[in-house]
PDB file of C-alpha atoms and ligand atoms in Angstrom:
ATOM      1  CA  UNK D1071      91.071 158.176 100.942  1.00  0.00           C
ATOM      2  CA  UNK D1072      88.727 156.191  98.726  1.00  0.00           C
ATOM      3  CA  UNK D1073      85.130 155.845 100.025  1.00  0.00           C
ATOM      4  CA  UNK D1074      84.395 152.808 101.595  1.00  0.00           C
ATOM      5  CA  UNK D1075      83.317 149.771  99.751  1.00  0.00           C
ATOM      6  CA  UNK D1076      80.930 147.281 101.822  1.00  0.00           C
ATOM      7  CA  UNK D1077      80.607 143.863 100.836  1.00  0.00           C
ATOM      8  CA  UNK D1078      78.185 141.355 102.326  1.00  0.00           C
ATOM      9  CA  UNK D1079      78.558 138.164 102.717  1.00  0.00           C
ATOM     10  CA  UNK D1080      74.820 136.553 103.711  1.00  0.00           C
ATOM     11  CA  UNK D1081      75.549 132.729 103.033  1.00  0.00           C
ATOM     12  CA  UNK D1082      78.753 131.498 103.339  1.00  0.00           C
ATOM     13  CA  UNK D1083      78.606 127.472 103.393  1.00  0.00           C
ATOM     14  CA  UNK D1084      79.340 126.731 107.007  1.00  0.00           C
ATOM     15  CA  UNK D1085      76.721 128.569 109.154  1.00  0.00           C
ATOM     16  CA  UNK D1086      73.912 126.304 109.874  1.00  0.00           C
ATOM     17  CA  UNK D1087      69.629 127.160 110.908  1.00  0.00           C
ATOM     18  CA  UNK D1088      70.239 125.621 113.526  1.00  0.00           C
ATOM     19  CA  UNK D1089      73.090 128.854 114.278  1.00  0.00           C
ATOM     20  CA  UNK D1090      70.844 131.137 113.369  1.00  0.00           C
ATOM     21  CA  UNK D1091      67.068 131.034 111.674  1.00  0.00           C
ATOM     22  CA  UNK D1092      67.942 134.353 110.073  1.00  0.00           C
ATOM     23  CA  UNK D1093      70.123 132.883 107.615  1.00  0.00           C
ATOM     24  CA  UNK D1094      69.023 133.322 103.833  1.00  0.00           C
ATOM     25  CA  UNK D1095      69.041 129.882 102.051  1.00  0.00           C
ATOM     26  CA  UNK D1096      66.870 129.615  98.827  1.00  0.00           C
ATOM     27  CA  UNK D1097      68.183 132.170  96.022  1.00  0.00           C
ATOM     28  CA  UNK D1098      64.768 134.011  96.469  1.00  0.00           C
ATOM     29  CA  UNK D1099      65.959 134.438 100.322  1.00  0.00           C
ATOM     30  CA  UNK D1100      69.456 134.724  99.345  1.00  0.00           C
ATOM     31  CA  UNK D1101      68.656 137.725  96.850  1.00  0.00           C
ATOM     32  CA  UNK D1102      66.100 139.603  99.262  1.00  0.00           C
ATOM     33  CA  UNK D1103      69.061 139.542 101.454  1.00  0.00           C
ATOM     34  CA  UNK D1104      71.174 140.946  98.887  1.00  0.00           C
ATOM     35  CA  UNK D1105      68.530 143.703  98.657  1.00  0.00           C
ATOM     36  CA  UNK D1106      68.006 144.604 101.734  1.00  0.00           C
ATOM     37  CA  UNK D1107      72.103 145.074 102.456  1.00  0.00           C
ATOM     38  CA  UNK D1108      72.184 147.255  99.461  1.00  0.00           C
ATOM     39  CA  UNK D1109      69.792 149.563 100.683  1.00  0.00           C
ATOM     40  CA  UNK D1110      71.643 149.697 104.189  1.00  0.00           C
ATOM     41  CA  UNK D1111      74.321 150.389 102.647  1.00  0.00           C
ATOM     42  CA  UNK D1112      76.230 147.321 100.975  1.00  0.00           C
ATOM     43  CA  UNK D1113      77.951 147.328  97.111  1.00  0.00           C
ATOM     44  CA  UNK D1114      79.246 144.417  96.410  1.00  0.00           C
ATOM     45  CA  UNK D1115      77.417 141.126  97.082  1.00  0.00           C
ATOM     46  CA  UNK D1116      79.533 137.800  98.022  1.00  0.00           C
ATOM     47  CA  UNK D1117      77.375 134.793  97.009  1.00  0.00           C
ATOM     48  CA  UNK D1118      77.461 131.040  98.115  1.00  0.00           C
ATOM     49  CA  UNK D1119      74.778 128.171  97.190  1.00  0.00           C
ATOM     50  CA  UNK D1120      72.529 126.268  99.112  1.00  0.00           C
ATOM     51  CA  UNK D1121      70.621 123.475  98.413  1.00  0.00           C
ATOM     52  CA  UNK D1122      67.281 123.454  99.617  1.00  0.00           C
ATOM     53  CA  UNK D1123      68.497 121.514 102.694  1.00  0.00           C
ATOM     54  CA  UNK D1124      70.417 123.971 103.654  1.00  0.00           C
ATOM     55  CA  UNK D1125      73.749 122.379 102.483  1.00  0.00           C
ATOM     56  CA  UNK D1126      76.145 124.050 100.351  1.00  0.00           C
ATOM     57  CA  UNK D1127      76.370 123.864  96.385  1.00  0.00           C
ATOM     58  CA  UNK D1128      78.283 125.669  93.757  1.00  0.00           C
ATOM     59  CA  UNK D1129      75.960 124.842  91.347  1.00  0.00           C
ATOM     60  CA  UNK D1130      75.662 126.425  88.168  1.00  0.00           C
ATOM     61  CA  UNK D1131      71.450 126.300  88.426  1.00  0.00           C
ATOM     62  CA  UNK D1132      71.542 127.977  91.874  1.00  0.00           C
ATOM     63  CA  UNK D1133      73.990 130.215  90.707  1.00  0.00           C
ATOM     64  CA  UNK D1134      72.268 131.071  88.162  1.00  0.00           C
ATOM     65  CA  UNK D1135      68.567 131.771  90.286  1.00  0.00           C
ATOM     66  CA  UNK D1136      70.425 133.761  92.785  1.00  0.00           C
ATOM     67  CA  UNK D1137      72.616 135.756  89.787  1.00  0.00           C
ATOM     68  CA  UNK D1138      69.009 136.439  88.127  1.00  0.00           C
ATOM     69  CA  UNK D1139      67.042 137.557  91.397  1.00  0.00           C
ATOM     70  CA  UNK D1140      70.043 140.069  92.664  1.00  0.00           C
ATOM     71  CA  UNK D1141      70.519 141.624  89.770  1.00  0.00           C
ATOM     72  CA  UNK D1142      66.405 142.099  89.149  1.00  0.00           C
ATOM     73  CA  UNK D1143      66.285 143.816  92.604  1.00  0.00           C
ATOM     74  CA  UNK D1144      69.643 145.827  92.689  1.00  0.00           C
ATOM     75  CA  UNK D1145      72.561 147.041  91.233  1.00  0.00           C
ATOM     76  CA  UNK D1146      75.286 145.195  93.451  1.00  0.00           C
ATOM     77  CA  UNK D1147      78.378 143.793  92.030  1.00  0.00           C
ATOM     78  CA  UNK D1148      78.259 139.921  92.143  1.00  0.00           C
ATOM     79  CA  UNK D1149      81.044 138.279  93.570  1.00  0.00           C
ATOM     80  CA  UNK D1150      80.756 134.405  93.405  1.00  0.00           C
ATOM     81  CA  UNK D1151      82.551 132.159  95.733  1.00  0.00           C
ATOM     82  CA  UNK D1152      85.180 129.834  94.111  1.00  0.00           C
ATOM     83  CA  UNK D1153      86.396 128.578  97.670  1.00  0.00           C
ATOM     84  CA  UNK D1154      83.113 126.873  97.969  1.00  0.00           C
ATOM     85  CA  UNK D1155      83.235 124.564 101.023  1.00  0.00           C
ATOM     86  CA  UNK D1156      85.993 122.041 102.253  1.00  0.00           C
ATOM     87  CA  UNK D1157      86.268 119.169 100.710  1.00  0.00           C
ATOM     88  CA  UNK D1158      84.652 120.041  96.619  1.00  0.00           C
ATOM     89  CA  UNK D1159      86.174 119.578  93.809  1.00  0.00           C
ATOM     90  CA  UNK D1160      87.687 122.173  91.628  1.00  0.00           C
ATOM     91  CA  UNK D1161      85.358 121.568  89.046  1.00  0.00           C
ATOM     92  CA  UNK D1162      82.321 121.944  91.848  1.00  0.00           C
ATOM     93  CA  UNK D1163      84.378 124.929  92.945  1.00  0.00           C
ATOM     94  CA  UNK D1164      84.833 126.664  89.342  1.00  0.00           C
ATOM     95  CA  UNK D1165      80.858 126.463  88.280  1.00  0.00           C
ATOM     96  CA  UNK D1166      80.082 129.976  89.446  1.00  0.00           C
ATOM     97  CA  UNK D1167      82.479 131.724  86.802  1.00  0.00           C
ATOM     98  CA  UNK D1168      80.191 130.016  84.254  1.00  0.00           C
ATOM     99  CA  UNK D1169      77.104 131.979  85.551  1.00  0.00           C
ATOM    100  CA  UNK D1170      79.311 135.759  83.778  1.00  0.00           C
ATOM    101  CA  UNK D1171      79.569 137.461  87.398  1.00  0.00           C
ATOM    102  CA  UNK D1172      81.413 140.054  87.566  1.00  0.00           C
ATOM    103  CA  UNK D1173      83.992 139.175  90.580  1.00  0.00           C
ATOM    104  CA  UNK D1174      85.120 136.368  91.739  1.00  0.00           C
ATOM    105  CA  UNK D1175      87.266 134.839  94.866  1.00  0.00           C
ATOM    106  CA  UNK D1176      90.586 133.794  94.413  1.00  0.00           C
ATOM    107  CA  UNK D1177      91.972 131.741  97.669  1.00  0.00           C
ATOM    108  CA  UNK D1178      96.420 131.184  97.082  1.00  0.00           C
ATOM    109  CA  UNK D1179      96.824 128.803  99.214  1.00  0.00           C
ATOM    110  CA  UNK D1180      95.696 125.759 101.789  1.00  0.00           C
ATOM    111  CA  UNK D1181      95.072 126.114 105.483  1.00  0.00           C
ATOM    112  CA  UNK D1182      93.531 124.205 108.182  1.00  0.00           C
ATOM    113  CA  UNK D1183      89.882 125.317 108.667  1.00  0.00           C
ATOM    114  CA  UNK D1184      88.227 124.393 112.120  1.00  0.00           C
ATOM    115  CA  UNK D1185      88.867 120.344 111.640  1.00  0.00           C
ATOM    116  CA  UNK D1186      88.916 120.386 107.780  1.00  0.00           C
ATOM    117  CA  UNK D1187      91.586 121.226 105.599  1.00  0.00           C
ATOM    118  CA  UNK D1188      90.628 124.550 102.848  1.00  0.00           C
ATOM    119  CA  UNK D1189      92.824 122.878 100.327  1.00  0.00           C
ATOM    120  CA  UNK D1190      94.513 125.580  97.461  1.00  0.00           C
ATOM    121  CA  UNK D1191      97.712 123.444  96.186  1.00  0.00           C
ATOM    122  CA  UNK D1192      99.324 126.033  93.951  1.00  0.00           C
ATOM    123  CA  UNK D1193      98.455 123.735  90.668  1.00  0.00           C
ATOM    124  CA  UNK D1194      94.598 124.345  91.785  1.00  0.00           C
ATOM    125  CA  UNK D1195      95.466 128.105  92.691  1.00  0.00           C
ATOM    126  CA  UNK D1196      97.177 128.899  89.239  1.00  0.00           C
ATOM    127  CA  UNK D1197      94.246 126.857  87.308  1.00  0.00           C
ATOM    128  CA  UNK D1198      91.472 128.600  89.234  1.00  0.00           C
ATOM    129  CA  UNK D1199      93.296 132.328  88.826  1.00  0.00           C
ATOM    130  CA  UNK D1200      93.866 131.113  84.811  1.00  0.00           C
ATOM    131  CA  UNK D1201      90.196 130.259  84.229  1.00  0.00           C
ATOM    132  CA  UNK D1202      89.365 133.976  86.097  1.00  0.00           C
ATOM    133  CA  UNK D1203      91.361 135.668  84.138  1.00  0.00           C
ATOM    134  CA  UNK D1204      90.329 134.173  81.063  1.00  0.00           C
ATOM    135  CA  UNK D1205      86.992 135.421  81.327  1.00  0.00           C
ATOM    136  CA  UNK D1206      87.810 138.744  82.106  1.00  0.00           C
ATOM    137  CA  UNK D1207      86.069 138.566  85.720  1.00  0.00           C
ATOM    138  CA  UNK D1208      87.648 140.809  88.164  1.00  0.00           C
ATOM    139  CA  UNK D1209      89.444 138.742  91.131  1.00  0.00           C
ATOM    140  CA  UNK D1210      89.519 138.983  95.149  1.00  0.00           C
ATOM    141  CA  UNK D1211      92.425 137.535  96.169  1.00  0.00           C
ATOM    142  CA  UNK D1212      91.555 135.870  99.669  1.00  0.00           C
ATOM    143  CA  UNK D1213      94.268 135.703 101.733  1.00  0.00           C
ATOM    144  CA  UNK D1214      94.225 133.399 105.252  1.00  0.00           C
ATOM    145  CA  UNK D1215      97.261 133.839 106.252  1.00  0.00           C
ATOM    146  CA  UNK D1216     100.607 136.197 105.508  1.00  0.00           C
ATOM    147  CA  UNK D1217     102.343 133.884 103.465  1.00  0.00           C
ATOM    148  CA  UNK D1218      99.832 133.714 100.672  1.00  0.00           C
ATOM    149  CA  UNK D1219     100.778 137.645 100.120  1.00  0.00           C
ATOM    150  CA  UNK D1220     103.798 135.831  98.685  1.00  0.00           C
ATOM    151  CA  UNK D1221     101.554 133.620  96.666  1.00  0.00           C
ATOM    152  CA  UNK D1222      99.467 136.411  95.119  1.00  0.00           C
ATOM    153  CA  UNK D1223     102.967 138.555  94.427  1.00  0.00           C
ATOM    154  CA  UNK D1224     104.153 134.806  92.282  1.00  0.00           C
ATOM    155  CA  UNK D1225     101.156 135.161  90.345  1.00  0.00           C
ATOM    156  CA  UNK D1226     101.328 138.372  89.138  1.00  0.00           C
ATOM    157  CA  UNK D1227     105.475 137.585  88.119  1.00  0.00           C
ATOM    158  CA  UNK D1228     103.584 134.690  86.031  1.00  0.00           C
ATOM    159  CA  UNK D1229     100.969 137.018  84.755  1.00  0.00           C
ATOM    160  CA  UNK D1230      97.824 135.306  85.837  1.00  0.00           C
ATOM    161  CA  UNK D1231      97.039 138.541  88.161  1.00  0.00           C
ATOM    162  CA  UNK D1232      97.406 141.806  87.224  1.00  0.00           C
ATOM    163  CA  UNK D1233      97.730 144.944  89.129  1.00  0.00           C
ATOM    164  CA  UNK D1234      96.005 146.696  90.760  1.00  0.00           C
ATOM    165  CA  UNK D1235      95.362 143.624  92.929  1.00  0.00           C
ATOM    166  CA  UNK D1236      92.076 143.445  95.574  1.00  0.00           C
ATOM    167  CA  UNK D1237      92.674 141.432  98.245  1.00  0.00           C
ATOM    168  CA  UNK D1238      90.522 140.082 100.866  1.00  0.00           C
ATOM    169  CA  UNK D1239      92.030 139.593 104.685  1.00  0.00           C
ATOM    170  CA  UNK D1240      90.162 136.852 106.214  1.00  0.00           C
ATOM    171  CA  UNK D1241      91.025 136.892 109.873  1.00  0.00           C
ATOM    172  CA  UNK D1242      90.010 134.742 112.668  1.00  0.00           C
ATOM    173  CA  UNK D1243      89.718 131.571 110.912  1.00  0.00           C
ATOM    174  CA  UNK D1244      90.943 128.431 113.483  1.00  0.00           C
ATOM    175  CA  UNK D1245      94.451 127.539 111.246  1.00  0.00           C
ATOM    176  CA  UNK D1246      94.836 130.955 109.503  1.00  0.00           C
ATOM    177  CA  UNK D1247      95.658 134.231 110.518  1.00  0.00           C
ATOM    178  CA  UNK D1248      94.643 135.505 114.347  1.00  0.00           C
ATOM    179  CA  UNK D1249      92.029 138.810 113.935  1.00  0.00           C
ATOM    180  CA  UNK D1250      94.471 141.608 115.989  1.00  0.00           C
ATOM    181  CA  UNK D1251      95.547 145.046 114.662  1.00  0.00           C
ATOM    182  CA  UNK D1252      99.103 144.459 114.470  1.00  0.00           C
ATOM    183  CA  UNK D1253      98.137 141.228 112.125  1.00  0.00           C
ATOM    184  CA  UNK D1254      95.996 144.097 109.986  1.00  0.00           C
ATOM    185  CA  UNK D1255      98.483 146.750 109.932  1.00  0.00           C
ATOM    186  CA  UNK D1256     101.295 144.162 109.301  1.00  0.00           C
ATOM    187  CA  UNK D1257      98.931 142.645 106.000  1.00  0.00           C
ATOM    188  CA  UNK D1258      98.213 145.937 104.836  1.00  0.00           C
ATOM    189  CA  UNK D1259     102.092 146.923 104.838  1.00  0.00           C
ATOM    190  CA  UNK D1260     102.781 143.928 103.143  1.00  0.00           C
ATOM    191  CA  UNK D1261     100.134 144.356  99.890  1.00  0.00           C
ATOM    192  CA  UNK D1262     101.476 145.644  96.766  1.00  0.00           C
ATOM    193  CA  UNK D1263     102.050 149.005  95.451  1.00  0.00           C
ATOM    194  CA  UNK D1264      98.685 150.440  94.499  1.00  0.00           C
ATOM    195  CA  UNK D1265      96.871 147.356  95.736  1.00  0.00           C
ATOM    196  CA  UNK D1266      93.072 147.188  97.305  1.00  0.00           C
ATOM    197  CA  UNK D1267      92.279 145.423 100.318  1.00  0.00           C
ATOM    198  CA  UNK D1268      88.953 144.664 102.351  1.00  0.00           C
ATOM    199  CA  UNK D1269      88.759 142.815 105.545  1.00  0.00           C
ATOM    200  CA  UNK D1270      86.403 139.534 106.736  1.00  0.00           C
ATOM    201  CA  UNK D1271      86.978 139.239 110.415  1.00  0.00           C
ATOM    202  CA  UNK D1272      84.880 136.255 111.829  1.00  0.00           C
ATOM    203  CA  UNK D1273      82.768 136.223 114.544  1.00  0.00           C
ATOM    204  CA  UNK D1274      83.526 138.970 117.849  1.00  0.00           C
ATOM    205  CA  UNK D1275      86.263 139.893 115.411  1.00  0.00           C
ATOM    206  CA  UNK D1276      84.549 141.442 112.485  1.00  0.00           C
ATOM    207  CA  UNK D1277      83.608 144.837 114.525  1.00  0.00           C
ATOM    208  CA  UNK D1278      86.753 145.870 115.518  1.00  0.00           C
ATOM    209  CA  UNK D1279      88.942 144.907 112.212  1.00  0.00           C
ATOM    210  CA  UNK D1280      86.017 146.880 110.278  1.00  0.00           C
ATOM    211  CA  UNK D1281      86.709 150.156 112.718  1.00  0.00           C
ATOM    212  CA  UNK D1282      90.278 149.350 112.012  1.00  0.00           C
ATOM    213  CA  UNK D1283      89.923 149.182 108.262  1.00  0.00           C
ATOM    214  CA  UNK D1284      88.066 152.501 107.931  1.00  0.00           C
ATOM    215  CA  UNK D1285      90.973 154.195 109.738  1.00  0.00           C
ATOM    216  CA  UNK D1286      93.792 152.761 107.801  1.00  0.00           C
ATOM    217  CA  UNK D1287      91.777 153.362 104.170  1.00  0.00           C
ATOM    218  CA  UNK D1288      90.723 149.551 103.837  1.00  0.00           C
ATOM    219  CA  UNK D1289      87.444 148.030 102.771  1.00  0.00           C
ATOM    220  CA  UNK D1290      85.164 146.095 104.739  1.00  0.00           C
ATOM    221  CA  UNK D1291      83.162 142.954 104.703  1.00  0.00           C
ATOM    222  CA  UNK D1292      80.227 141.738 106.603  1.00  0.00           C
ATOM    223  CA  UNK D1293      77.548 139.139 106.488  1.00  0.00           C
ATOM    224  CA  UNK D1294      76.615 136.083 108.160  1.00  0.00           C
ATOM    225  CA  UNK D1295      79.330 134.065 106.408  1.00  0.00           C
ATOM    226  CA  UNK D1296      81.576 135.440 109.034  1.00  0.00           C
ATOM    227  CA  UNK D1297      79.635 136.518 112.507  1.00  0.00           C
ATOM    228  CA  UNK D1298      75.881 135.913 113.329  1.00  0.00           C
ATOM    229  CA  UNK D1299      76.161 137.695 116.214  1.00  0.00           C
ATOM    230  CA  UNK D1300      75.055 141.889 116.517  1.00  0.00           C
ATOM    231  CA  UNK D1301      76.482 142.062 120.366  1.00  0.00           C
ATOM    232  CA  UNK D1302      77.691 139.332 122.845  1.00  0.00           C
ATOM    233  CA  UNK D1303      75.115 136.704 122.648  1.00  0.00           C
ATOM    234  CA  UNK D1304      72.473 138.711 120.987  1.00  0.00           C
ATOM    235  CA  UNK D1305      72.077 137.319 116.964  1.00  0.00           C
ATOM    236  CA  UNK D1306      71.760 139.728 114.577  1.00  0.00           C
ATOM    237  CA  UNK D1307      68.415 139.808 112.557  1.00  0.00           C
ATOM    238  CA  UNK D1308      69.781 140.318 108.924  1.00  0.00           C
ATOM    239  CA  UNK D1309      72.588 140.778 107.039  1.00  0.00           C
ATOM    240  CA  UNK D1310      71.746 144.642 106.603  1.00  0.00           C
ATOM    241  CA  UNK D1311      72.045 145.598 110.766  1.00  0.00           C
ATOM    242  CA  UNK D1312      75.797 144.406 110.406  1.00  0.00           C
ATOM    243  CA  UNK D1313      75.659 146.504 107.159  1.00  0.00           C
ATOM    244  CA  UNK D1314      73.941 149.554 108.736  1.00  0.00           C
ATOM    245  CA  UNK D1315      76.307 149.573 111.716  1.00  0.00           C
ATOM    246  CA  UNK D1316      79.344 150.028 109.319  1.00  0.00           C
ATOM    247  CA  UNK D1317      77.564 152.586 107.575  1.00  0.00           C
ATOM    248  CA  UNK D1318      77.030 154.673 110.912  1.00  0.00           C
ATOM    249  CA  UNK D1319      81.010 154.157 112.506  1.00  0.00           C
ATOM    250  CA  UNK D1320      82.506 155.214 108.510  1.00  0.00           C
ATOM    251  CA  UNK D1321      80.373 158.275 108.797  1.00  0.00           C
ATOM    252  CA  UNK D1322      81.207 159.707 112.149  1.00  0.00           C
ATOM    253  CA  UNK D1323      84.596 158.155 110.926  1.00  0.00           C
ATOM    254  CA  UNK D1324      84.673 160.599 108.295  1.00  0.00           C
ATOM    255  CA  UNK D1325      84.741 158.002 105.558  1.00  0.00           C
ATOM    256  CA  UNK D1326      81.485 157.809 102.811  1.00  0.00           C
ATOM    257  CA  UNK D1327      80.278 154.607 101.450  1.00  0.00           C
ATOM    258  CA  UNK D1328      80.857 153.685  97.578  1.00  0.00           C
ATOM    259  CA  UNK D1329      77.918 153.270  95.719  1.00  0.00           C
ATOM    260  CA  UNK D1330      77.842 150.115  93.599  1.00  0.00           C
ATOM    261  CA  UNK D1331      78.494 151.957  90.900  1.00  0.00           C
ATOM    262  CA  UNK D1332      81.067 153.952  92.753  1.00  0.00           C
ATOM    263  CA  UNK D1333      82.686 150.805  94.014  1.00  0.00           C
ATOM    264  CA  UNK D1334      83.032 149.466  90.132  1.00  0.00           C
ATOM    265  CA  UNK D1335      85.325 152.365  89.765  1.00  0.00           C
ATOM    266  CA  UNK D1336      87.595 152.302  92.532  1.00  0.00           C
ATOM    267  CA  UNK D1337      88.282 148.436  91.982  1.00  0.00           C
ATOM    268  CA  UNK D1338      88.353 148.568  88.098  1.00  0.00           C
ATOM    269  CA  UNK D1339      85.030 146.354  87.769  1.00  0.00           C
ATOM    270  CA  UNK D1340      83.730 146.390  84.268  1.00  0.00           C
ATOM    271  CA  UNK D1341      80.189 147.949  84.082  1.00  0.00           C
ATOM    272  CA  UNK D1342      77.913 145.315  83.816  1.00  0.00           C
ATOM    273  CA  UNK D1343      76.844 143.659  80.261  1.00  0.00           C
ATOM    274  CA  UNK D1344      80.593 144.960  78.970  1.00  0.00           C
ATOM    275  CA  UNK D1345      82.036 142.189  80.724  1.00  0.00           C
ATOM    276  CA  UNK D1346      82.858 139.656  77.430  1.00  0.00           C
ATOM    277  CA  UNK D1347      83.978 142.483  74.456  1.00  0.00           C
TER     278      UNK D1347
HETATM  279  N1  KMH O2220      83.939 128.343 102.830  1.00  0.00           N
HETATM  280  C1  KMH O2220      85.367 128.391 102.843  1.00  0.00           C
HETATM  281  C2  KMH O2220      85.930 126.982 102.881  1.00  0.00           C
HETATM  282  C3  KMH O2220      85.581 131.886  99.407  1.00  0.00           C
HETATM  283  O1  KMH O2220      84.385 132.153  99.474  1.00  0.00           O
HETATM  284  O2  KMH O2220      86.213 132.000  98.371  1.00  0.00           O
HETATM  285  C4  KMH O2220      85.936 129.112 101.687  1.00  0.00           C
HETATM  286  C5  KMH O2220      85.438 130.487 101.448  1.00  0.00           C
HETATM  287  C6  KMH O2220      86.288 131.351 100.608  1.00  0.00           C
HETATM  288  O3  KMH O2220      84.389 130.889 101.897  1.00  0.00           O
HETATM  289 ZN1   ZN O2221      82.998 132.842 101.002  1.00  0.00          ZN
END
């Protein structure tokens, strides 16, 4: 089994101050974040933009400031967001891959999200996995629900994906797939041949899935993007306690954590500043 890769996810664009006042929102915040999940334990880094209000921005400028300030304190792999939040544009949605990260989300296909709609027409999807591919950035394929397997499998027959595929399981969300272990094990059967997967479980759901995931040889994300909460009621303080907890179940689990660098391996990541030759 491959040693298990940690993402966190700090942001997001839905969780509000008002949630939580341990939510990072300026890129300085945003980055110290970053930081401080690395050390815990964390290699790759999934980033989202906020304004200064709090609201959230794709932005190329905060982006940019966040891009800069992670990569001057650590050596995570970025992973920009091109899901965004309900309701942007494409174009809003696309900025990121201007700012050369080195991952970035792929979402194939539209689901209701809480009261919004998380629209991914398939004209948006194959655009979106076109303009990834095209600059060589390596793609996590987010998939809500089981029929966007299907999805990613159409796009590699069309050749805008290309095995190995990564996928991300997002589980939990109101509209998309429900967070049990026979949802897991019956994603996980379903993935391609040599495929990757991690999983983002939201809210009560993201401890068990991540136990689950370390068993069955899966990948695991955390953050406040999807769960705020440490116990029942009880907030977590940062981004790296959710972090540190994985760390301590992989271990007596049996499973080691990637290192960034380690993690670049195992999902074909090009090293950093070899990304464009
Ligand atoms: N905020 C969600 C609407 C992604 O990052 O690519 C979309 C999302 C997925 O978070
Ligand atoms: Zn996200």
């Amino acid at each position: 089994m491959h040693k298990l890769i940690i993402t966190v996810a700090p942001v997001g664009a839905e969780v509000t101050r008002e949630q939580t006042p341990h939510i990072p929102i300026s890129p300085q915040e945003i980055a110290e974040e970053a930081r401080r999940a690395r050390d815990a334990g964390a290699s790759i880094v999934h980033v989202h933009g906020r304004n200064a209000d709090g609201t959230p921005t794709q932005s190329r400028a905060v982006f940019d400031e966040i891009i800069r300030l992670v990569r001057e304190k650590t050596d995570l792999i970025v992973q920009v967001s091109t899901g965004g939040a309900t309701g942007m544009t494409a174009e809003e949605r696309l900025e990121p891959l201007e700012c050369e990260p080195e991952m970035a989300t792929l979402t194939v296909g539209t689901l209701n999200f809480g009261r919004d709609v998380f629209s991914n027409p398939q004209d948006l999807v194959e655009r979106f996995a076109r303009e990834i591919k095209a600059r060589r950035i390596r793609p996590e394929v987010e998939v809500f629900d089981t029929g966007m397997l299907a999805t990613a499998d159409r796009l590699v027959d069309q050749e805008l994906l290309a095995d190995p595929v990564h996928y991300d399981f997002v589980m939990g969300v109101p509209g998309g797939i429900a967070a049990t272990p026979a949802n897991l094990l019956h994603l996980a059967g379903q993935a391609r041949r040599h495929s990757s997967w991690t999983v983002a479980a939201m809210g009560r759901h993201q401890l068990p899935m991540a136990n689950l995931a370390i068993l069955l040889g899966g990948h695991v994300r955390v953050g406040f993007e999807d769960n705020i909460y440490y116990t029942r009621g009880v907030l977590a303080t940062s981004n790296a306690q959710l972090v540190e907890r994985v760390v301590r179940l992989a271990r007596e689990l049996g499973r080691e954590i990637a290192t960034p660098e380690e993690a670049r391996r195992i999902l074909g990541v090009p090293e950093r500043g070899k990304m464009r030759g």
